[in-house]
Coordinates of C-alpha atoms in Angstrom, one line a residue:
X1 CA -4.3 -36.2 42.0
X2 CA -4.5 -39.6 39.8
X3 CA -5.0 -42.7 41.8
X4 CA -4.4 -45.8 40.3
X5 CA -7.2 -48.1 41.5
X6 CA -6.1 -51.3 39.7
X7 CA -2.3 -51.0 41.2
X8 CA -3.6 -50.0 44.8
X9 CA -6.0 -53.5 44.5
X10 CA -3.5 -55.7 42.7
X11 CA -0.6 -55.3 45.2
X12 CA -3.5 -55.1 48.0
X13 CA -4.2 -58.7 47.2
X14 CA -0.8 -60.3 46.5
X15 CA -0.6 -62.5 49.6
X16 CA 2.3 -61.8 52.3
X17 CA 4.6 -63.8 53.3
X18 CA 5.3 -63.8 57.4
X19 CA 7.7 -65.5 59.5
X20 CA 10.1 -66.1 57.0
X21 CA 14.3 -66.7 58.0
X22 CA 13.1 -69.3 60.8
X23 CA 15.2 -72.1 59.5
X24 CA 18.6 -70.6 59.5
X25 CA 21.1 -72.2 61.8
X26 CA 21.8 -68.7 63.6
X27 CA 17.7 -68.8 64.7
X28 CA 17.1 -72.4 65.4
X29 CA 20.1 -72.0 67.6
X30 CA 18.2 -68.7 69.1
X31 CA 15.1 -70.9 69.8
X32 CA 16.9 -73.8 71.2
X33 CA 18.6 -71.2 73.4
X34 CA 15.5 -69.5 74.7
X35 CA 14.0 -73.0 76.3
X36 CA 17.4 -74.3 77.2
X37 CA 16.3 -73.9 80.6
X38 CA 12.6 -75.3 80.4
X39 CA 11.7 -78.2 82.7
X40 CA 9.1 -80.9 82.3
X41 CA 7.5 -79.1 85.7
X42 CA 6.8 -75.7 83.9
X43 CA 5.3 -77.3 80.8
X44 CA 2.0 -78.8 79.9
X45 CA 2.1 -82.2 78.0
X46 CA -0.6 -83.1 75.5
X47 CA 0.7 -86.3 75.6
X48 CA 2.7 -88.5 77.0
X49 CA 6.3 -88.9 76.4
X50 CA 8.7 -91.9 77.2
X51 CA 12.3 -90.3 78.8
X52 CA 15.3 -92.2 79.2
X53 CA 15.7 -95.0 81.6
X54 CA 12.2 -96.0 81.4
X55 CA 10.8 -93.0 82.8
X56 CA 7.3 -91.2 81.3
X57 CA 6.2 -88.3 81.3
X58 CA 2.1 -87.7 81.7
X59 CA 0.3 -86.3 78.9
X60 CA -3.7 -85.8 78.3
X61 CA -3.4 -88.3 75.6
X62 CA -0.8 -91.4 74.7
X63 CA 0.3 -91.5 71.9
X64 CA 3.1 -94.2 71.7
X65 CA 2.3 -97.6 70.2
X66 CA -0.4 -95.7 68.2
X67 CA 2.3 -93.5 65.5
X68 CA 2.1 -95.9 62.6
X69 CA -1.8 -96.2 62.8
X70 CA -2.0 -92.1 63.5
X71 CA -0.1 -91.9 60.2
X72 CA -2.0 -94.1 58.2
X73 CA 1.0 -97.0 57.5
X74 CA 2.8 -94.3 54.7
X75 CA 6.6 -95.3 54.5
X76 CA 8.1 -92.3 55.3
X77 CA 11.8 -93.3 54.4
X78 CA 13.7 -90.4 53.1
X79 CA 11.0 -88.4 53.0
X80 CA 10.8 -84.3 53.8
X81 CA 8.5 -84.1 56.3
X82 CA 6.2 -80.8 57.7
X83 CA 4.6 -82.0 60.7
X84 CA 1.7 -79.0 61.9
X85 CA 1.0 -78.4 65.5
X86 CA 3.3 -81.0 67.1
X87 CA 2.8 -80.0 70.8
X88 CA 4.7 -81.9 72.9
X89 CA 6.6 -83.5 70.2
X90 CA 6.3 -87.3 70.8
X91 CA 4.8 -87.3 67.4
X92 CA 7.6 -85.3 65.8
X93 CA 10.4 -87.5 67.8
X94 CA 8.7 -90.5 65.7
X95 CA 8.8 -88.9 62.7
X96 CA 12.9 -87.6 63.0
X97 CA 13.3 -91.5 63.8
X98 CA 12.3 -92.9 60.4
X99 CA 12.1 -89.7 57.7
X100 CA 15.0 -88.1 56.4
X101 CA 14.2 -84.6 57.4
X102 CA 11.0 -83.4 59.7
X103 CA 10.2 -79.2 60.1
X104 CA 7.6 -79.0 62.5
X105 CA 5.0 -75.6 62.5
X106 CA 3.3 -74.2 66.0
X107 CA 1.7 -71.3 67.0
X108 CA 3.9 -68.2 66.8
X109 CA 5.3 -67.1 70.2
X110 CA 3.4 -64.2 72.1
X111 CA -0.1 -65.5 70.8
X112 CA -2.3 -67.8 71.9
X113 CA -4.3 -70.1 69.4
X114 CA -6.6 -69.1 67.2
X115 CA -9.6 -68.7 70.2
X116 CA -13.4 -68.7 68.5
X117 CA -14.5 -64.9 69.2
X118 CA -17.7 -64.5 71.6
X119 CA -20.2 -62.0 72.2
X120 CA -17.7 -60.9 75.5
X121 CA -14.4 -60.5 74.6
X122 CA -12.0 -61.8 77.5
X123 CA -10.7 -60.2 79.9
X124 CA -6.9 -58.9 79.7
X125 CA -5.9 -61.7 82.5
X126 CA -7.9 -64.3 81.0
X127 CA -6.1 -63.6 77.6
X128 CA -2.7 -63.8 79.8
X129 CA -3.3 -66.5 80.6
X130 CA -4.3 -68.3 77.9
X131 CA -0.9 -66.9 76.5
X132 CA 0.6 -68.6 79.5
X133 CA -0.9 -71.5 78.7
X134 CA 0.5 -71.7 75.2
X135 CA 4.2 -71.2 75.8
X136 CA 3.8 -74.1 78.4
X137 CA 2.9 -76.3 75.4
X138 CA 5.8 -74.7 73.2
X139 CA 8.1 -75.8 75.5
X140 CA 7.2 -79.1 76.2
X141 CA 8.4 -79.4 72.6
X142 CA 11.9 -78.9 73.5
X143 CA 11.8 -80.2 76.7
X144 CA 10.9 -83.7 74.6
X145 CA 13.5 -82.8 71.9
X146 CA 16.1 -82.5 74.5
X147 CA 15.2 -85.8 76.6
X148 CA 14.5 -87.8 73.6
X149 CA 17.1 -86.3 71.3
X150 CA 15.5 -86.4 67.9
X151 CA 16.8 -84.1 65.3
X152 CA 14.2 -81.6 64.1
X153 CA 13.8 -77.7 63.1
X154 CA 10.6 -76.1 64.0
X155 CA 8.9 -72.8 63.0
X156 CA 6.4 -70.4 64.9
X157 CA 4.2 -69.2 62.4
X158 CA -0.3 -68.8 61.3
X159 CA -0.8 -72.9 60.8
X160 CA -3.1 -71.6 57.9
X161 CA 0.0 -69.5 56.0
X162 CA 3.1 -71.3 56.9
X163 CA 6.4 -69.1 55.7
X164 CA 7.4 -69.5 52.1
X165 CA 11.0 -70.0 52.3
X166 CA 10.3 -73.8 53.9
X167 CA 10.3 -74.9 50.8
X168 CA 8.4 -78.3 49.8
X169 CA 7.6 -81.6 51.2
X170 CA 7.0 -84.9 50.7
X171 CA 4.9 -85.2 53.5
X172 CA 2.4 -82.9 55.5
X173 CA 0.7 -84.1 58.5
X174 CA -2.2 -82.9 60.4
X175 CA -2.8 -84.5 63.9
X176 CA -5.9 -82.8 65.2
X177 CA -5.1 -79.8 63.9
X178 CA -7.8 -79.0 61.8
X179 CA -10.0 -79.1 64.4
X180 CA -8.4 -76.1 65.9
X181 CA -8.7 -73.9 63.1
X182 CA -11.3 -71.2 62.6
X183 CA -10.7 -72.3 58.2
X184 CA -9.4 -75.8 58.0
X185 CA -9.6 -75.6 53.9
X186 CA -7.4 -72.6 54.2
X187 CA -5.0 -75.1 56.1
X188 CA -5.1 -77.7 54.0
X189 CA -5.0 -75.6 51.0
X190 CA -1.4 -73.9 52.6
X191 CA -0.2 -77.9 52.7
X192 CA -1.8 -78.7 49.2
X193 CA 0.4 -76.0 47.7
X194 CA 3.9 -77.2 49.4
X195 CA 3.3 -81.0 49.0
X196 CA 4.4 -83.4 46.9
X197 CA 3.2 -86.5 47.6
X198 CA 0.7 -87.4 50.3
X199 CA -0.9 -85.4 53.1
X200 CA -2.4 -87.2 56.5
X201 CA -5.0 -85.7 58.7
X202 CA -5.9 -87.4 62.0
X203 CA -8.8 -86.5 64.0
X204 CA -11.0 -87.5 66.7
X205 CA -13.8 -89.6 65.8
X206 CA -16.9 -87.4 67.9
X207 CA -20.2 -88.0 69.3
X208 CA -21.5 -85.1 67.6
X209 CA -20.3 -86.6 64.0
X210 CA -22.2 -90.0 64.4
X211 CA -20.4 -93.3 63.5
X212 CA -23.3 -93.9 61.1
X213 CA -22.5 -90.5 59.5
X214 CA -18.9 -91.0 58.5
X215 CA -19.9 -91.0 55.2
X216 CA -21.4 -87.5 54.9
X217 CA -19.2 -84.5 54.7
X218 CA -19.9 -82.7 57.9
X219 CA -18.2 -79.9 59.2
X220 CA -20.0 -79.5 63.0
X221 CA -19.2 -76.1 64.4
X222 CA -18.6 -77.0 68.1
X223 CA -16.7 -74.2 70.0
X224 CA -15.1 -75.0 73.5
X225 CA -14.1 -72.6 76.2
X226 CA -11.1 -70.6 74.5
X227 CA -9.3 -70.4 78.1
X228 CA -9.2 -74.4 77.9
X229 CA -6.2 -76.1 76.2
X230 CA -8.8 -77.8 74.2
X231 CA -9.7 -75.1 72.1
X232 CA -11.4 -76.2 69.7
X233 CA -13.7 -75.1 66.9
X234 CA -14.7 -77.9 64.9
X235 CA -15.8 -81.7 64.7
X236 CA -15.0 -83.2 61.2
X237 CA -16.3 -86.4 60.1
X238 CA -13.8 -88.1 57.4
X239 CA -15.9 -87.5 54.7
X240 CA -15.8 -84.1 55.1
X241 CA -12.1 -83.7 55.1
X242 CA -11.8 -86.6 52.0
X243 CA -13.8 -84.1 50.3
X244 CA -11.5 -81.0 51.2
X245 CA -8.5 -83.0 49.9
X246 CA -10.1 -84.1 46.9
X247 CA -11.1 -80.7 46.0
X248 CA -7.2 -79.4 46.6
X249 CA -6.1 -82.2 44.1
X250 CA -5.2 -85.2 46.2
X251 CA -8.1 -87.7 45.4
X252 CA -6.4 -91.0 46.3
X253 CA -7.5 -91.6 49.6
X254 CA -7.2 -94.2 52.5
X255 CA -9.6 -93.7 55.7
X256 CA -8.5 -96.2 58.5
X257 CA -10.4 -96.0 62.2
X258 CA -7.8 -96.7 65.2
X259 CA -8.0 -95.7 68.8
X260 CA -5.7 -93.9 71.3
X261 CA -5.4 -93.9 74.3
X262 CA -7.3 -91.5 76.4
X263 CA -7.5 -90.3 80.5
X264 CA -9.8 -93.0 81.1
X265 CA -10.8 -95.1 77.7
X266 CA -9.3 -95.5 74.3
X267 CA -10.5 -92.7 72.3
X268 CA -11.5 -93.3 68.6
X269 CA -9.9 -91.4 65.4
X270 CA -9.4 -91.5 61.8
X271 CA -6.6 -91.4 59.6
X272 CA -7.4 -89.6 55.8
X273 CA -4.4 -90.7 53.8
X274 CA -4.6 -88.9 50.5
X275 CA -1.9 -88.9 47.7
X276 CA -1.9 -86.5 44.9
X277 CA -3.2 -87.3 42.0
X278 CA -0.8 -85.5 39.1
X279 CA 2.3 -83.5 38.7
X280 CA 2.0 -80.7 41.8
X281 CA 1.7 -77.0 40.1
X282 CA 4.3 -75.0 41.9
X283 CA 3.2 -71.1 42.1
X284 CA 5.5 -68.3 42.8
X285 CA 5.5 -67.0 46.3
X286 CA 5.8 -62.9 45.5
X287 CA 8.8 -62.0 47.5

């Protein structure tokens, strides 16, 4: 029997597409259905989130009063937005307020994120739980959609492949997300190829990355406890992720240092602003 070897390879490495049809009305309406019923009491908040009639809503981090710094001043006026990992969504309910359409991109449902493998796998309850965990965040997005009433779609889907029928963007944004990727590249090179104009990346300034190394590309792996909802593989300084950007084409870059604010303290981060730098080359997406 013949085998053709360069037919097997070639279709072997033609990328796949996954979680595509998401952003029909018929399965936003599904999603919106499934946490209908979710309640600010069963969800875990990454940040907090101002409800109406002056109520909040705790989160790890607060965000509000900090948007326009965390996205680097960029007019985003009638732009397309893509908006990866929003979490809770107070993020995202900024964006819908001033862009003329925002898609947001989490985890897919039924999986936690993308844990950093150890020499013991977890156990089965510990891996339930982390799955637990997850869908608590998830639904904090639409427990914030729903009590702040932005308009927004929003896709389950690998944050290092996103679907290929969400068509392109203006705008990508990154808020310490590539910290939680085992191949941030392979992220930004996903945004690089559905972006127009400008993608922003936010991330913590560390301790491990040294103010006085800012300048150096550094890519620190620092792994934390995958049954945390900080799980997190990496500590980027912003010369590092300048550099990834650069390399992907989008070479005009602003770096800004603002704070959030934290439990206790205002917590340091960057902002990489970086705009492309020629005519985008739009590849086919093998169907």
């Amino acid at each position: 029997m013949s085998i053709d070897l360069d037919h097997y390879y070639d279709t072997q490495y033609l990328p796949v597409s996954r979680y595509n049809g998401q952003m029909t009305p018929a399965f936003q309406a599904a999603l919106a259905d499934t946490y209908a019923a979710a309640e600010a009491r069963d969800c875990v908040f990454t940040h907090a989130v101002s409800l109406p009639g002056g109520g909040v809503q705790p989160g790890v981090l607060d965000l509000r009063g900090s948007e326009t710094a965390m996205l680097g001043g960029v007019p985003l006026a009638g732009k397309r937005v893509l908006e990866y990992g929003p979490s809770s969504g107070w993020l995202t309910a900024h964006l819908a307020a001033v862009a003329r359409e925002v898609v947001a991109i989490e985890w897919p449902r039924g999986a936690e994120a993308s844990m950093v493998p150890t020499y013991a796998p977890l156990p089965a309850s510990a891996r339930a739980d982390v799955h637990a965990l997850m869908e608590r965040m998830r639904a904090s997005w639409w427990v914030t959609r729903r009590a702040v009433g932005f308009d927004a779609g929003i896709v389950y889907a690998d944050l290092q492949a996103p679907p290929s029928d969400l068509g392109r963007f203006d705008v990508s944004v990154l808020a310490s997300v590539l910290l939680r990727l085992p191949n941030p590249y392979l992220a930004l090179q996903g945004a690089a190829e559905i972006t127009n104009e400008t993608i922003i990346v936010t991330e913590p300034v560390t301790e491990a990355v040294r103010p006085d190394e800012t300048e150096r590309p550094i890519a620190l792996f620092a792994p934390t406890d995958p049954t945390t909802d900080t799980n997190h593989w990496w500590h980027h300084s912003p010369a590092a992720v300048c550099r990834m950007l650069t390399t992907l084409g989008f070479a005009r870059i602003d770096v800004s240092i603002h704070s959030v604010a934290g439990p206790v303290l205002p917590l340091p981060f960057f902002t990489v602003v970086a705009r492309r730098n020629g005519v985008p080359v739009i590849r086919a997406v093998p169907g």
